[in-house]
PDB file of C-alpha atoms in Angstrom:
ATOM      1  CA  MET Y 499      -0.900 187.702 187.895  1.00 74.00           C
ATOM      2  CA  ASP Y 500       1.888 190.015 188.099  1.00 80.00           C
ATOM      3  CA  SER Y 501       4.296 186.955 187.926  1.00 79.00           C
ATOM      4  CA  MET Y 502       2.530 185.979 184.947  1.00 82.00           C
ATOM      5  CA  MET Y 503       2.625 188.922 183.059  1.00 85.00           C
ATOM      6  CA  THR Y 504       5.700 189.055 183.262  1.00 82.00           C
ATOM      7  CA  LEU Y 505       6.324 185.648 182.116  1.00 82.00           C
ATOM      8  CA  PHE Y 506       4.599 186.515 179.122  1.00 81.00           C
ATOM      9  CA  MET Y 507       6.472 189.832 178.261  1.00 83.00           C
ATOM     10  CA  ALA Y 508       9.356 188.067 178.562  1.00 80.00           C
ATOM     11  CA  ILE Y 509       8.465 184.679 176.080  1.00 77.00           C
ATOM     12  CA  THR Y 510       6.944 187.624 173.371  1.00 77.00           C
ATOM     13  CA  GLY Y 511       9.735 190.080 173.801  1.00 76.00           C
ATOM     14  CA  GLY Y 512       7.652 193.364 176.133  1.00 80.00           C
ATOM     15  CA  ILE Y 513      10.290 193.468 178.605  1.00 84.00           C
ATOM     16  CA  ASN Y 514      14.185 192.475 178.384  1.00 82.00           C
ATOM     17  CA  TRP Y 515      15.161 189.742 180.218  1.00 79.00           C
ATOM     18  CA  GLU Y 516      17.300 191.551 182.145  1.00 82.00           C
ATOM     19  CA  GLU Y 517      14.592 193.409 183.907  1.00 85.00           C
ATOM     20  CA  CYS Y 518      13.149 189.832 184.990  1.00 81.00           C
ATOM     21  CA  TYR Y 519      16.611 188.814 186.526  1.00 81.00           C
ATOM     22  CA  LYS Y 520      17.165 191.470 188.684  1.00 84.00           C
ATOM     23  CA  PRO Y 521      14.340 191.055 191.334  1.00 86.00           C
ATOM     24  CA  LEU Y 522      15.322 187.287 190.668  1.00 84.00           C
ATOM     25  CA  LYS Y 523      18.623 187.932 191.796  1.00 85.00           C
ATOM     26  CA  ASP Y 524      17.262 189.014 195.240  1.00 86.00           C
ATOM     27  CA  VAL Y 525      15.359 185.472 195.760  1.00 86.00           C
ATOM     28  CA  SER Y 526      17.403 182.978 194.716  1.00 88.00           C
ATOM     29  CA  LEU Y 527      19.818 181.578 192.276  1.00 88.00           C
ATOM     30  CA  LEU Y 528      17.152 179.012 191.853  1.00 91.00           C
ATOM     31  CA  ALA Y 529      14.415 181.382 191.071  1.00 87.00           C
ATOM     32  CA  MET Y 530      16.980 182.338 188.267  1.00 87.00           C
ATOM     33  CA  GLY Y 531      17.860 179.160 187.023  1.00 89.00           C
ATOM     34  CA  PHE Y 532      13.689 178.589 187.003  1.00 89.00           C
ATOM     35  CA  MET Y 533      13.605 181.750 184.716  1.00 86.00           C
ATOM     36  CA  ASN Y 534      16.011 180.554 182.129  1.00 85.00           C
ATOM     37  CA  LEU Y 535      14.762 177.104 181.821  1.00 89.00           C
ATOM     38  CA  TYR Y 536      11.313 178.709 181.350  1.00 86.00           C
ATOM     39  CA  ILE Y 537      12.839 181.006 178.276  1.00 82.00           C
ATOM     40  CA  VAL Y 538      14.558 177.930 176.904  1.00 83.00           C
ATOM     41  CA  ILE Y 539      11.249 175.876 177.270  1.00 84.00           C
ATOM     42  CA  GLY Y 540       9.317 178.020 175.900  1.00 80.00           C
ATOM     43  CA  PHE Y 541      11.503 180.226 173.309  1.00 76.00           C
ATOM     44  CA  PHE Y 542      13.861 177.927 171.849  1.00 79.00           C
ATOM     45  CA  THR Y 543      11.512 174.224 172.091  1.00 83.00           C
ATOM     46  CA  ILE Y 544       7.824 175.793 171.915  1.00 81.00           C
ATOM     47  CA  LEU Y 545       8.365 178.372 168.945  1.00 79.00           C
ATOM     48  CA  ASN Y 546      10.413 176.043 167.086  1.00 85.00           C
ATOM     49  CA  VAL Y 547       7.937 173.140 166.946  1.00 87.00           C
ATOM     50  CA  VAL Y 548       5.286 175.880 165.556  1.00 86.00           C
ATOM     51  CA  THR Y 549       7.722 177.379 163.609  1.00 89.00           C
ATOM     52  CA  GLY Y 550       8.263 173.344 162.133  1.00 90.00           C
ATOM     53  CA  VAL Y 551       4.669 172.788 161.754  1.00 91.00           C
ATOM     54  CA  PHE Y 552       3.986 176.000 159.590  1.00 91.00           C
ATOM     55  CA  VAL Y 553       7.289 175.198 157.139  1.00 91.00           C
ATOM     56  CA  ASN Y 554       5.792 170.911 157.575  1.00 90.00           C
ATOM     57  CA  THR Y 555       2.388 172.793 156.204  1.00 88.00           C
ATOM     58  CA  ALA Y 556       4.476 174.939 153.306  1.00 86.00           C
ATOM     59  CA  ILE Y 557       6.063 171.728 151.954  1.00 86.00           C
ATOM     60  CA  GLU Y 558       2.985 169.629 151.731  1.00 84.00           C
ATOM     61  CA  SER Y 559       0.907 172.286 150.101  1.00 81.00           C
ATOM     62  CA  ALA Y 560       4.314 172.705 147.600  1.00 77.00           C
ATOM     63  CA  ASN Y 561       3.496 168.753 146.691  1.00 76.00           C
ATOM     64  CA  THR Y 562       0.001 169.220 146.345  1.00 77.00           C
ATOM     65  CA  ASP Y 563       0.604 171.444 143.720  1.00 78.00           C
ATOM     66  CA  LYS Y 564       3.094 169.472 142.027  1.00 79.00           C
ATOM     67  CA  ASP Y 565       0.704 166.592 141.881  1.00 79.00           C
ATOM     68  CA  LEU Y 566      -1.863 169.074 140.762  1.00 81.00           C
ATOM     69  CA  ALA Y 567       0.075 170.077 137.487  1.00 82.00           C
ATOM     70  CA  THR Y 568       1.104 166.226 137.008  1.00 86.00           C
ATOM     71  CA  LEU Y 569      -2.689 165.450 136.840  1.00 87.00           C
ATOM     72  CA  LYS Y 570      -3.673 168.660 134.708  1.00 88.00           C
ATOM     73  CA  GLN Y 571      -0.783 167.769 132.386  1.00 88.00           C
ATOM     74  CA  MET Y 572      -2.128 164.115 132.290  1.00 91.00           C
ATOM     75  CA  HIS Y 573      -5.601 165.664 131.800  1.00 93.00           C
ATOM     76  CA  LYS Y 574      -4.580 167.650 128.762  1.00 89.00           C
ATOM     77  CA  ARG Y 575      -2.698 165.033 127.003  1.00 88.00           C
ATOM     78  CA  LEU Y 576      -6.036 162.938 126.906  1.00 92.00           C
ATOM     79  CA  ALA Y 577      -8.120 165.656 125.705  1.00 90.00           C
ATOM     80  CA  GLN Y 578      -5.602 166.715 123.009  1.00 87.00           C
ATOM     81  CA  VAL Y 579      -6.020 162.772 122.366  1.00 89.00           C
ATOM     82  CA  ASP Y 580      -9.099 162.797 122.179  1.00 91.00           C
ATOM     83  CA  ASN Y 581      -9.795 165.754 120.189  1.00 87.00           C
ATOM     84  CA  LEU Y 582      -7.593 164.423 117.553  1.00 87.00           C
ATOM     85  CA  LYS Y 583      -9.369 160.798 117.378  1.00 90.00           C
ATOM     86  CA  GLN Y 584     -12.497 163.345 116.836  1.00 87.00           C
ATOM     87  CA  ILE Y 585     -10.370 164.788 113.990  1.00 85.00           C
ATOM     88  CA  PHE Y 586      -9.531 161.708 112.193  1.00 88.00           C
ATOM     89  CA  GLN Y 587     -13.134 160.675 112.183  1.00 88.00           C
ATOM     90  CA  GLU Y 588     -14.273 164.008 110.706  1.00 84.00           C
ATOM     91  CA  ILE Y 589     -11.064 163.490 108.079  1.00 84.00           C
ATOM     92  CA  ASP Y 590     -11.899 160.024 107.531  1.00 84.00           C
ATOM     93  CA  ASP Y 591     -15.147 160.391 104.642  1.00 77.00           C
ATOM     94  CA  SER Y 592     -15.110 156.874 103.723  1.00 80.00           C
ATOM     95  CA  ASN Y 593     -15.548 155.188 107.391  1.00 82.00           C
ATOM     96  CA  ALA Y 594     -12.805 152.878 106.609  1.00 86.00           C
ATOM     97  CA  ASN Y 595     -10.425 154.092 109.086  1.00 88.00           C
ATOM     98  CA  GLN Y 596      -7.664 155.412 107.240  1.00 90.00           C
ATOM     99  CA  VAL Y 597      -6.858 158.552 105.400  1.00 89.00           C
ATOM    100  CA  SER Y 598      -4.980 158.704 102.082  1.00 88.00           C
ATOM    101  CA  ILE Y 599      -3.366 162.284 100.944  1.00 88.00           C
ATOM    102  CA  ASP Y 600      -6.294 163.287  99.163  1.00 88.00           C
ATOM    103  CA  GLU Y 601      -8.689 163.744 102.136  1.00 87.00           C
ATOM    104  CA  LEU Y 602      -6.194 165.068 104.337  1.00 87.00           C
ATOM    105  CA  GLU Y 603      -5.485 167.846 101.702  1.00 87.00           C
ATOM    106  CA  GLU Y 604      -9.174 168.068 101.500  1.00 86.00           C
ATOM    107  CA  ALA Y 605      -9.434 168.661 105.348  1.00 85.00           C
ATOM    108  CA  LEU Y 606      -6.863 171.059 105.429  1.00 82.00           C
ATOM    109  CA  ALA Y 607      -8.002 173.489 102.638  1.00 82.00           C
ATOM    110  CA  THR Y 608     -10.895 173.969 106.043  1.00 77.00           C
ATOM    111  CA  ASN Y 609     -10.417 176.631 108.049  1.00 67.00           C
ATOM    112  CA  LYS Y 610     -11.588 174.740 111.017  1.00 77.00           C
ATOM    113  CA  MET Y 611      -8.952 172.000 110.299  1.00 78.00           C
ATOM    114  CA  GLY Y 612      -5.949 173.732 109.498  1.00 80.00           C
ATOM    115  CA  SER Y 613      -6.377 176.252 112.490  1.00 83.00           C
ATOM    116  CA  PHE Y 614      -6.990 173.137 114.873  1.00 80.00           C
ATOM    117  CA  MET Y 615      -3.341 171.887 113.075  1.00 80.00           C
ATOM    118  CA  GLU Y 616      -1.750 175.545 113.487  1.00 80.00           C
ATOM    119  CA  SER Y 617      -2.919 175.702 117.465  1.00 81.00           C
ATOM    120  CA  LEU Y 618      -0.922 172.328 117.932  1.00 78.00           C
ATOM    121  CA  GLY Y 619       1.957 173.626 116.517  1.00 77.00           C
ATOM    122  CA  ILE Y 620       1.992 171.401 113.308  1.00 78.00           C
ATOM    123  CA  SER Y 621       2.918 173.414 110.587  1.00 77.00           C
ATOM    124  CA  THR Y 622       0.160 172.529 107.070  1.00 77.00           C
ATOM    125  CA  ASP Y 623       2.113 174.269 104.599  1.00 79.00           C
ATOM    126  CA  ASP Y 624       3.242 171.033 103.468  1.00 80.00           C
ATOM    127  CA  VAL Y 625       0.402 168.446 103.391  1.00 83.00           C
ATOM    128  CA  TRP Y 626       2.684 165.990 101.387  1.00 83.00           C
ATOM    129  CA  SER Y 627       5.742 166.657 104.183  1.00 81.00           C
ATOM    130  CA  LEU Y 628       2.796 165.852 106.942  1.00 82.00           C
ATOM    131  CA  PHE Y 629       1.596 163.162 105.711  1.00 85.00           C
ATOM    132  CA  LEU Y 630       4.671 161.468 105.102  1.00 84.00           C
ATOM    133  CA  LEU Y 631       6.053 162.117 108.547  1.00 83.00           C
ATOM    134  CA  LEU Y 632       2.167 160.708 110.091  1.00 85.00           C
ATOM    135  CA  ASP Y 633       2.391 157.661 107.612  1.00 86.00           C
ATOM    136  CA  ALA Y 634       4.759 155.431 110.288  1.00 84.00           C
ATOM    137  CA  ASP Y 635       4.372 151.923 108.329  1.00 89.00           C
ATOM    138  CA  GLU Y 636       4.776 153.894 104.764  1.00 83.00           C
ATOM    139  CA  ASN Y 637       1.978 152.146 103.191  1.00 91.00           C
ATOM    140  CA  GLY Y 638       0.396 155.370 101.460  1.00 88.00           C
ATOM    141  CA  VAL Y 639      -2.379 155.757 103.978  1.00 90.00           C
ATOM    142  CA  ILE Y 640      -2.818 156.545 107.631  1.00 91.00           C
ATOM    143  CA  ASP Y 641      -4.392 155.299 110.065  1.00 91.00           C
ATOM    144  CA  LEU Y 642      -6.125 156.404 113.742  1.00 91.00           C
ATOM    145  CA  ASP Y 643      -3.081 155.205 115.454  1.00 91.00           C
ATOM    146  CA  GLU Y 644      -0.627 156.964 113.520  1.00 90.00           C
ATOM    147  CA  PHE Y 645      -2.579 159.949 112.894  1.00 88.00           C
ATOM    148  CA  VAL Y 646      -2.786 160.378 116.692  1.00 89.00           C
ATOM    149  CA  ASN Y 647       1.028 159.081 117.431  1.00 87.00           C
ATOM    150  CA  GLY Y 648       2.303 161.338 114.689  1.00 86.00           C
ATOM    151  CA  CYS Y 649       0.278 164.473 115.934  1.00 85.00           C
ATOM    152  CA  MET Y 650       1.258 164.053 119.565  1.00 85.00           C
ATOM    153  CA  ASN Y 651       5.283 163.592 118.588  1.00 81.00           C
ATOM    154  CA  LEU Y 652       4.776 166.801 115.944  1.00 79.00           C
ATOM    155  CA  HIS Y 653       2.988 168.462 118.981  1.00 75.00           C
ATOM    156  CA  GLY Y 654       5.244 171.988 119.677  1.00 64.00           C
ATOM    157  CA  PRO Y 655       7.894 172.895 119.380  1.00 64.00           C
ATOM    158  CA  ALA Y 656      11.216 170.175 118.850  1.00 61.00           C
ATOM    159  CA  LYS Y 657      12.250 168.874 121.680  1.00 62.00           C
ATOM    160  CA  SER Y 658      16.228 168.301 122.432  1.00 60.00           C
ATOM    161  CA  LEU Y 659      15.643 164.318 121.978  1.00 61.00           C
ATOM    162  CA  GLN Y 660      14.035 164.793 118.634  1.00 67.00           C
ATOM    163  CA  VAL Y 661      16.745 167.436 117.704  1.00 72.00           C
ATOM    164  CA  ALA Y 662      19.388 165.030 118.981  1.00 72.00           C
ATOM    165  CA  LYS Y 663      17.648 161.753 116.962  1.00 73.00           C
ATOM    166  CA  MET Y 664      17.368 163.550 114.178  1.00 78.00           C
ATOM    167  CA  SER Y 665      21.386 164.768 114.251  1.00 79.00           C
ATOM    168  CA  TYR Y 666      22.487 161.497 115.106  1.00 78.00           C
ATOM    169  CA  GLU Y 667      20.064 159.604 112.215  1.00 82.00           C
ATOM    170  CA  ASN Y 668      21.497 162.337 109.447  1.00 84.00           C
ATOM    171  CA  LYS Y 669      25.380 161.434 110.904  1.00 82.00           C
ATOM    172  CA  VAL Y 670      24.744 157.135 110.161  1.00 81.00           C
ATOM    173  CA  THR Y 671      22.856 158.021 107.090  1.00 86.00           C
ATOM    174  CA  ARG Y 672      26.073 159.908 105.793  1.00 86.00           C
ATOM    175  CA  ALA Y 673      28.496 157.407 107.279  1.00 83.00           C
ATOM    176  CA  GLY Y 674      26.418 154.825 105.237  1.00 72.00           C
ATOM    177  CA  THR Y 675      26.876 156.503 101.610  1.00 65.00           C
TER     178      THR Y 675
END
């Protein structure tokens, strides 16, 4: 029983290895070799495997967090699209699946619609400019797809790609004149 306790203490740091080697030196060099083998197997192999399992679990947990963040972002985007479709239906008084500049101005005059657009980061100060930006096919009315796509593009702060695209279009326009 004392030998088992000595082995346990040797592997857990409860006893100095030198204290274990002194009595073994009197017995034989083979006993000291077995003690070395025990320490190598126990300390360096088994404990490293246990550490590896913990590290692997942490890595898997981090990957799950990334997947969860991606799912949350996708869900948030789908919810925004659904909200925009619902808002479009509220704006479209005539149920023609098209919104005119007058309908948009009237809807933005209400606190509910203006506040919702502002919460998306879309300024409602200049309704005419907003209408022109949303009217992608430039036919004078905004359909559901134009409204949703336009609002999603205008949503939030300007992206670096959008700023670069604007800069490029500005340069092309200057070169053409």
